[in-house]
mmCIF file of C-alpha atoms (C1' of nucleotides) in Angstrom:
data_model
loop_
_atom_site.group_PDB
_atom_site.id
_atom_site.type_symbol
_atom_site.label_atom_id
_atom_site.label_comp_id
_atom_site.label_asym_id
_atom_site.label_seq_id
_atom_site.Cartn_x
_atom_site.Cartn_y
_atom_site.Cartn_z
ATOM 1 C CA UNK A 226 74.959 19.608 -15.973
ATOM 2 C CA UNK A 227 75.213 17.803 -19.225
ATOM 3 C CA UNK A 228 71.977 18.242 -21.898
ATOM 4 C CA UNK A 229 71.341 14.251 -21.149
ATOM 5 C CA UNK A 230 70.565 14.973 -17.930
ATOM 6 C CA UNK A 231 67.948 17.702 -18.856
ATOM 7 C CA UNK A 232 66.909 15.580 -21.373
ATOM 8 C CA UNK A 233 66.109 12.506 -18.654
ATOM 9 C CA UNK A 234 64.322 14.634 -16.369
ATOM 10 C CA UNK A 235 62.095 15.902 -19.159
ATOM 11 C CA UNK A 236 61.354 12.364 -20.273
ATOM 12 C CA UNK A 237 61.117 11.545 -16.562
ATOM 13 C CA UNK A 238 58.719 14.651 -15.994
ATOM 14 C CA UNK A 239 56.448 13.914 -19.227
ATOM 15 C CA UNK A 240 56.172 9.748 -18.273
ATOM 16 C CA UNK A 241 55.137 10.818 -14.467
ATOM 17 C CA UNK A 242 52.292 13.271 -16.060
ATOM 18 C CA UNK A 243 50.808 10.646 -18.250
ATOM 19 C CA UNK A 244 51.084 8.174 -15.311
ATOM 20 C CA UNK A 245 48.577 10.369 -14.292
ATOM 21 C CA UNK A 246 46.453 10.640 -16.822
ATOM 22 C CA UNK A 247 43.167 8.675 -15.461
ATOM 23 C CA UNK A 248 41.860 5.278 -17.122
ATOM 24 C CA UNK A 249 39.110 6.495 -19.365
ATOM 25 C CA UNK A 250 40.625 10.309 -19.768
ATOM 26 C CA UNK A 251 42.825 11.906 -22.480
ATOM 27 C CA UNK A 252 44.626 15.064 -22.362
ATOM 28 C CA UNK A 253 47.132 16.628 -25.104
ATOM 29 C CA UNK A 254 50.880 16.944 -25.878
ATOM 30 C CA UNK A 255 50.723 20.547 -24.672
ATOM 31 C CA UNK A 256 49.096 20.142 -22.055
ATOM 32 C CA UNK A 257 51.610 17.285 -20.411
ATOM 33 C CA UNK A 258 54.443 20.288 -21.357
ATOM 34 C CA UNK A 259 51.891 22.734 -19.510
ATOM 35 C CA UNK A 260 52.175 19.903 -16.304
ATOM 36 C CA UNK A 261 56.169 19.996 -16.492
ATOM 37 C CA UNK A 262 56.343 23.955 -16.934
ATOM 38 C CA UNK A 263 53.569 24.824 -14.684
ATOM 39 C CA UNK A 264 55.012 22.716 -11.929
ATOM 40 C CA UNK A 265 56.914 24.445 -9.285
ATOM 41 C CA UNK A 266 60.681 23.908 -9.573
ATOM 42 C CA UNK A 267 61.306 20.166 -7.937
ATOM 43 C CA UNK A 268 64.699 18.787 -6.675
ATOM 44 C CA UNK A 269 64.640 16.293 -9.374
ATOM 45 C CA UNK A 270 64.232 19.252 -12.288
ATOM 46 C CA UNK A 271 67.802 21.110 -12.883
ATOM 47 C CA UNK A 272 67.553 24.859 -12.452
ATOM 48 C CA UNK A 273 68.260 24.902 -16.329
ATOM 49 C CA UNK A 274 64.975 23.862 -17.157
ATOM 50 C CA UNK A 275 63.193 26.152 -14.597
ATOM 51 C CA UNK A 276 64.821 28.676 -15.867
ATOM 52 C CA UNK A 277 63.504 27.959 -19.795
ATOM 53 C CA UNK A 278 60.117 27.893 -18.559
ATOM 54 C CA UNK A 279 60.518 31.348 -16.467
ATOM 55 C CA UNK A 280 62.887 33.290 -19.182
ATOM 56 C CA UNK A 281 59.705 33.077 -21.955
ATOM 57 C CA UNK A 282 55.873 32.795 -20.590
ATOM 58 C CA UNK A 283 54.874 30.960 -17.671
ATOM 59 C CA UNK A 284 54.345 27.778 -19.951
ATOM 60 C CA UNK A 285 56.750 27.495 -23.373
ATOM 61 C CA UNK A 286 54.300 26.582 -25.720
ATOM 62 C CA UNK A 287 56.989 24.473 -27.743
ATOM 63 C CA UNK A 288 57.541 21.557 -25.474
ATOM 64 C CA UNK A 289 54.610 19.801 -26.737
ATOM 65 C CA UNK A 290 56.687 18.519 -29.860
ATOM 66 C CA UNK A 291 59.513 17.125 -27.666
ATOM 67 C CA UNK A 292 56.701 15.222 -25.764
ATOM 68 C CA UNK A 293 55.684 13.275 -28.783
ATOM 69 C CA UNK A 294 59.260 12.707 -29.582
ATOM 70 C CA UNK A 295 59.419 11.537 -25.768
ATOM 71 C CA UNK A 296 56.868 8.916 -26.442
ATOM 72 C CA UNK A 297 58.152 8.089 -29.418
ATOM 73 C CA UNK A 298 61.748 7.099 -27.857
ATOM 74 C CA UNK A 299 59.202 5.225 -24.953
ATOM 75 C CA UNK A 300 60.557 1.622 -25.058
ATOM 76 C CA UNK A 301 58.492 -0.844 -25.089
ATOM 77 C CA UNK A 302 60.977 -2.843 -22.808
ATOM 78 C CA UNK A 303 58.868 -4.295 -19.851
ATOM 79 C CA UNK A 304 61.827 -4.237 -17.898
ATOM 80 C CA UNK A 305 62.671 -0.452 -18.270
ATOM 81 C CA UNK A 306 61.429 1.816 -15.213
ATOM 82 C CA UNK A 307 58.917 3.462 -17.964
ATOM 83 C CA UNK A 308 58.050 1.158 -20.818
ATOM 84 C CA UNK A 309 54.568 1.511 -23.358
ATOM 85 C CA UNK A 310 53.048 -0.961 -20.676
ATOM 86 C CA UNK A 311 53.372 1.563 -17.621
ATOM 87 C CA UNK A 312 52.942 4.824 -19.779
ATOM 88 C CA UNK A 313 49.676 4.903 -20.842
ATOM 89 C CA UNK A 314 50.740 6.689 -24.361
ATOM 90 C CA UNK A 315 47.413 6.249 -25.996
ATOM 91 C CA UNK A 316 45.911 8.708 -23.670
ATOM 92 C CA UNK A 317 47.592 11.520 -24.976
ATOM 93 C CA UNK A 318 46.418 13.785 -28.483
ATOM 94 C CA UNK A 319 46.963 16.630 -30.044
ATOM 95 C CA UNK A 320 45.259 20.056 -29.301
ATOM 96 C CA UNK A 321 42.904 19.941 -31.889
ATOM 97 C CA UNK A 322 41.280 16.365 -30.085
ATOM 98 C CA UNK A 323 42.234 13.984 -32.876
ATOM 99 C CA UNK A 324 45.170 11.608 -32.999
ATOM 100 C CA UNK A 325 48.158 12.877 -35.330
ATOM 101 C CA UNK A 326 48.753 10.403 -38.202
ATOM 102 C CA UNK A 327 52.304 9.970 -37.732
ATOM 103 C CA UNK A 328 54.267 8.022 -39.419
ATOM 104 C CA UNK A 329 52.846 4.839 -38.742
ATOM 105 C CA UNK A 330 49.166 4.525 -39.714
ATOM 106 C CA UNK A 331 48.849 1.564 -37.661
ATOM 107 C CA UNK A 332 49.688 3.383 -34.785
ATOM 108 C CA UNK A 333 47.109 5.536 -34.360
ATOM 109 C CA UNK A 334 44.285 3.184 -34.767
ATOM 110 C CA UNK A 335 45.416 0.758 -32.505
ATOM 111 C CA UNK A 336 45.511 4.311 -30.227
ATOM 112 C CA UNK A 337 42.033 4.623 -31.110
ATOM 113 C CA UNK A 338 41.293 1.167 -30.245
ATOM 114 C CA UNK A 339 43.506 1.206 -27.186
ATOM 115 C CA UNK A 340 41.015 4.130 -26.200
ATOM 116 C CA UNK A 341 37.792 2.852 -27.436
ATOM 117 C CA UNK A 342 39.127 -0.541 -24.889
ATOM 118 C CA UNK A 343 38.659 2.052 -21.961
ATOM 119 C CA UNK A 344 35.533 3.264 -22.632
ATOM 120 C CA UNK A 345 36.678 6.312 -24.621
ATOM 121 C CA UNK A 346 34.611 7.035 -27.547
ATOM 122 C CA UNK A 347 36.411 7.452 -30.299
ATOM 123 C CA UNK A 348 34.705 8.932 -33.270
ATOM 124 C CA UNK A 349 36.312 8.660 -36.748
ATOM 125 C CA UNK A 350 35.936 11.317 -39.379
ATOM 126 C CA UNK A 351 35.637 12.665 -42.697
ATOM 127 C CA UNK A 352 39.025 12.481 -43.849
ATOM 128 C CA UNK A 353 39.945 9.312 -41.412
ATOM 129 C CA UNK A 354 41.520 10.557 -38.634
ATOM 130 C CA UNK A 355 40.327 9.865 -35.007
ATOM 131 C CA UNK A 356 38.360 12.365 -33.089
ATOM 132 C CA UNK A 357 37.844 12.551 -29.276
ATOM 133 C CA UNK A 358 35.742 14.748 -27.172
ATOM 134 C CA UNK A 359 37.599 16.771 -24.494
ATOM 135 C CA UNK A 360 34.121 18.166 -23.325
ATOM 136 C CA UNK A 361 33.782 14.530 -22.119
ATOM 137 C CA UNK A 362 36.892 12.449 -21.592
ATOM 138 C CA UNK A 363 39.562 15.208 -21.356
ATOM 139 C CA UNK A 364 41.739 15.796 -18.490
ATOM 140 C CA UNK A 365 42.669 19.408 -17.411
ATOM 141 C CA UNK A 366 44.311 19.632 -14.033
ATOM 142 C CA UNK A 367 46.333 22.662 -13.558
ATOM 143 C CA UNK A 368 49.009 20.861 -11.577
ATOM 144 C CA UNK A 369 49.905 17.048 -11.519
ATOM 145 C CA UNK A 370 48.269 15.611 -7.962
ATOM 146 C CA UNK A 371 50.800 14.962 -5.354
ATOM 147 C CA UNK A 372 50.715 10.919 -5.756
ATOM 148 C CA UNK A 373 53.697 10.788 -4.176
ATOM 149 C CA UNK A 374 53.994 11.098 -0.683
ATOM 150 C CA UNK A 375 57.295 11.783 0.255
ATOM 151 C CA UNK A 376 58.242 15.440 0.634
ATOM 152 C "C1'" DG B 451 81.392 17.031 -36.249
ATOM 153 C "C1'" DT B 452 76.797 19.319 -38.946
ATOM 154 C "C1'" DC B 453 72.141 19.010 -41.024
ATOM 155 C "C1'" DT B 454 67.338 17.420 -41.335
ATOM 156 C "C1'" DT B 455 63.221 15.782 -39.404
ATOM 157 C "C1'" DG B 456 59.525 15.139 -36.006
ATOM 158 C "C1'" DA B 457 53.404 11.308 -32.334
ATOM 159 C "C1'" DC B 458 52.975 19.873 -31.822
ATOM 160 C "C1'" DC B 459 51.069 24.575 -30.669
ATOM 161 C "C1'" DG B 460 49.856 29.357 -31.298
ATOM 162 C "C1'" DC B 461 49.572 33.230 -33.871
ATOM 163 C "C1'" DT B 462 49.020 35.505 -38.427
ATOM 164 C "C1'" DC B 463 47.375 36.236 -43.290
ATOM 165 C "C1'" DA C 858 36.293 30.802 -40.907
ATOM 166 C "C1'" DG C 859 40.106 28.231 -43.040
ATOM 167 C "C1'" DA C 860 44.960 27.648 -44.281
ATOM 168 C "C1'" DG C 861 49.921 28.730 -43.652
ATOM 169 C "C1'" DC C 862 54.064 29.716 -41.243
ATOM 170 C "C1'" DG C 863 57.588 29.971 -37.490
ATOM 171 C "C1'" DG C 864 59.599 28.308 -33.275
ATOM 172 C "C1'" DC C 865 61.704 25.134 -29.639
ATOM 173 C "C1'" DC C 866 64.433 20.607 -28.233
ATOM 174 C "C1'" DA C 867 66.337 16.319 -29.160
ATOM 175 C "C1'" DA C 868 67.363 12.146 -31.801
ATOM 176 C "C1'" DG C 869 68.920 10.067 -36.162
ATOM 177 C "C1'" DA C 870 71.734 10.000 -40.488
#
DNA sequence: GTCTTGACCGCTC
DNA sequence: AGAGCGGCCAAGA
């Protein structure tokens, strides 16, 4: 099994969680990792990456950076099976609630406003940065739901 | 080919 | 309570 192949199914795996990410809810980088790792080894998932999540703890806790690089490689190609239009990106932040200033500054506040268009409020701080409440719009499932129905 | 960086998280000082 | 550091995986130069 070559590394692209692990590679695609995590992509695969983290685009699927945020699929599932409800309109209005947010949930964090880890957390989509936590969805991958947590989930019982699937058919699609090569034993290689079962087997990273069950050598260390139950979740690895460094996945979460390969997510954002995952949605950073997201291409914005309507035409490709998972594309910025299907993905809802903008519903996923960082641990600490607030969206990372990456490189682009732009990108995070049109995140923000992205969020703010579903209903998410989206409270700005001291220092600038964008702050969301998980007590309110965040979205903790242990597992992803079954959406698809075709064991 | 190798080396550096990155849309992060958790633990430690 | 706040700030700093290491660690993992993959893409880009």
């Amino acid at each position: 099994m070559a590394r692209s192949d692990e590679a695609a199914a995590f992509f695969h795996g983290v685009y699927t969680a945020i699929q599932q990410i409800p309109h209005g809810k947010v949930t964090t980088y880890g957390h989509i990792a936590a969805l991958i790792g947590t989930r019982n080894p699937p058919p699609p998932l090569s034993p290689l990456l079962s087997h990273l999540t069950s050598c260390r703890s139950p979740v690895p806790a460094q996945r979460p950076r390969q997510v954002g690089v995952c949605l950073k490689h997201l291409p914005a190609d309507p035409s490709a099976p998972f594309n910025s239009q299907n993905v809802p990106w903008q519903r996923v932040i960082n641990a600490k609630g607030e969206i990372s200033p990456r490189s682009q500054p732009e990108g995070s506040t049109n995140q923000a406003d992205a969020l703010r268009a579903e209903g998410v409020e989206v409270v700005r701080g001291a220092m600038g940065e964008y702050h969301v409440d998980f007590a309110e719009y965040g979205w903790f499932p242990e597992e992803l739901p079954e959406t698809d129905a075709s064991p």
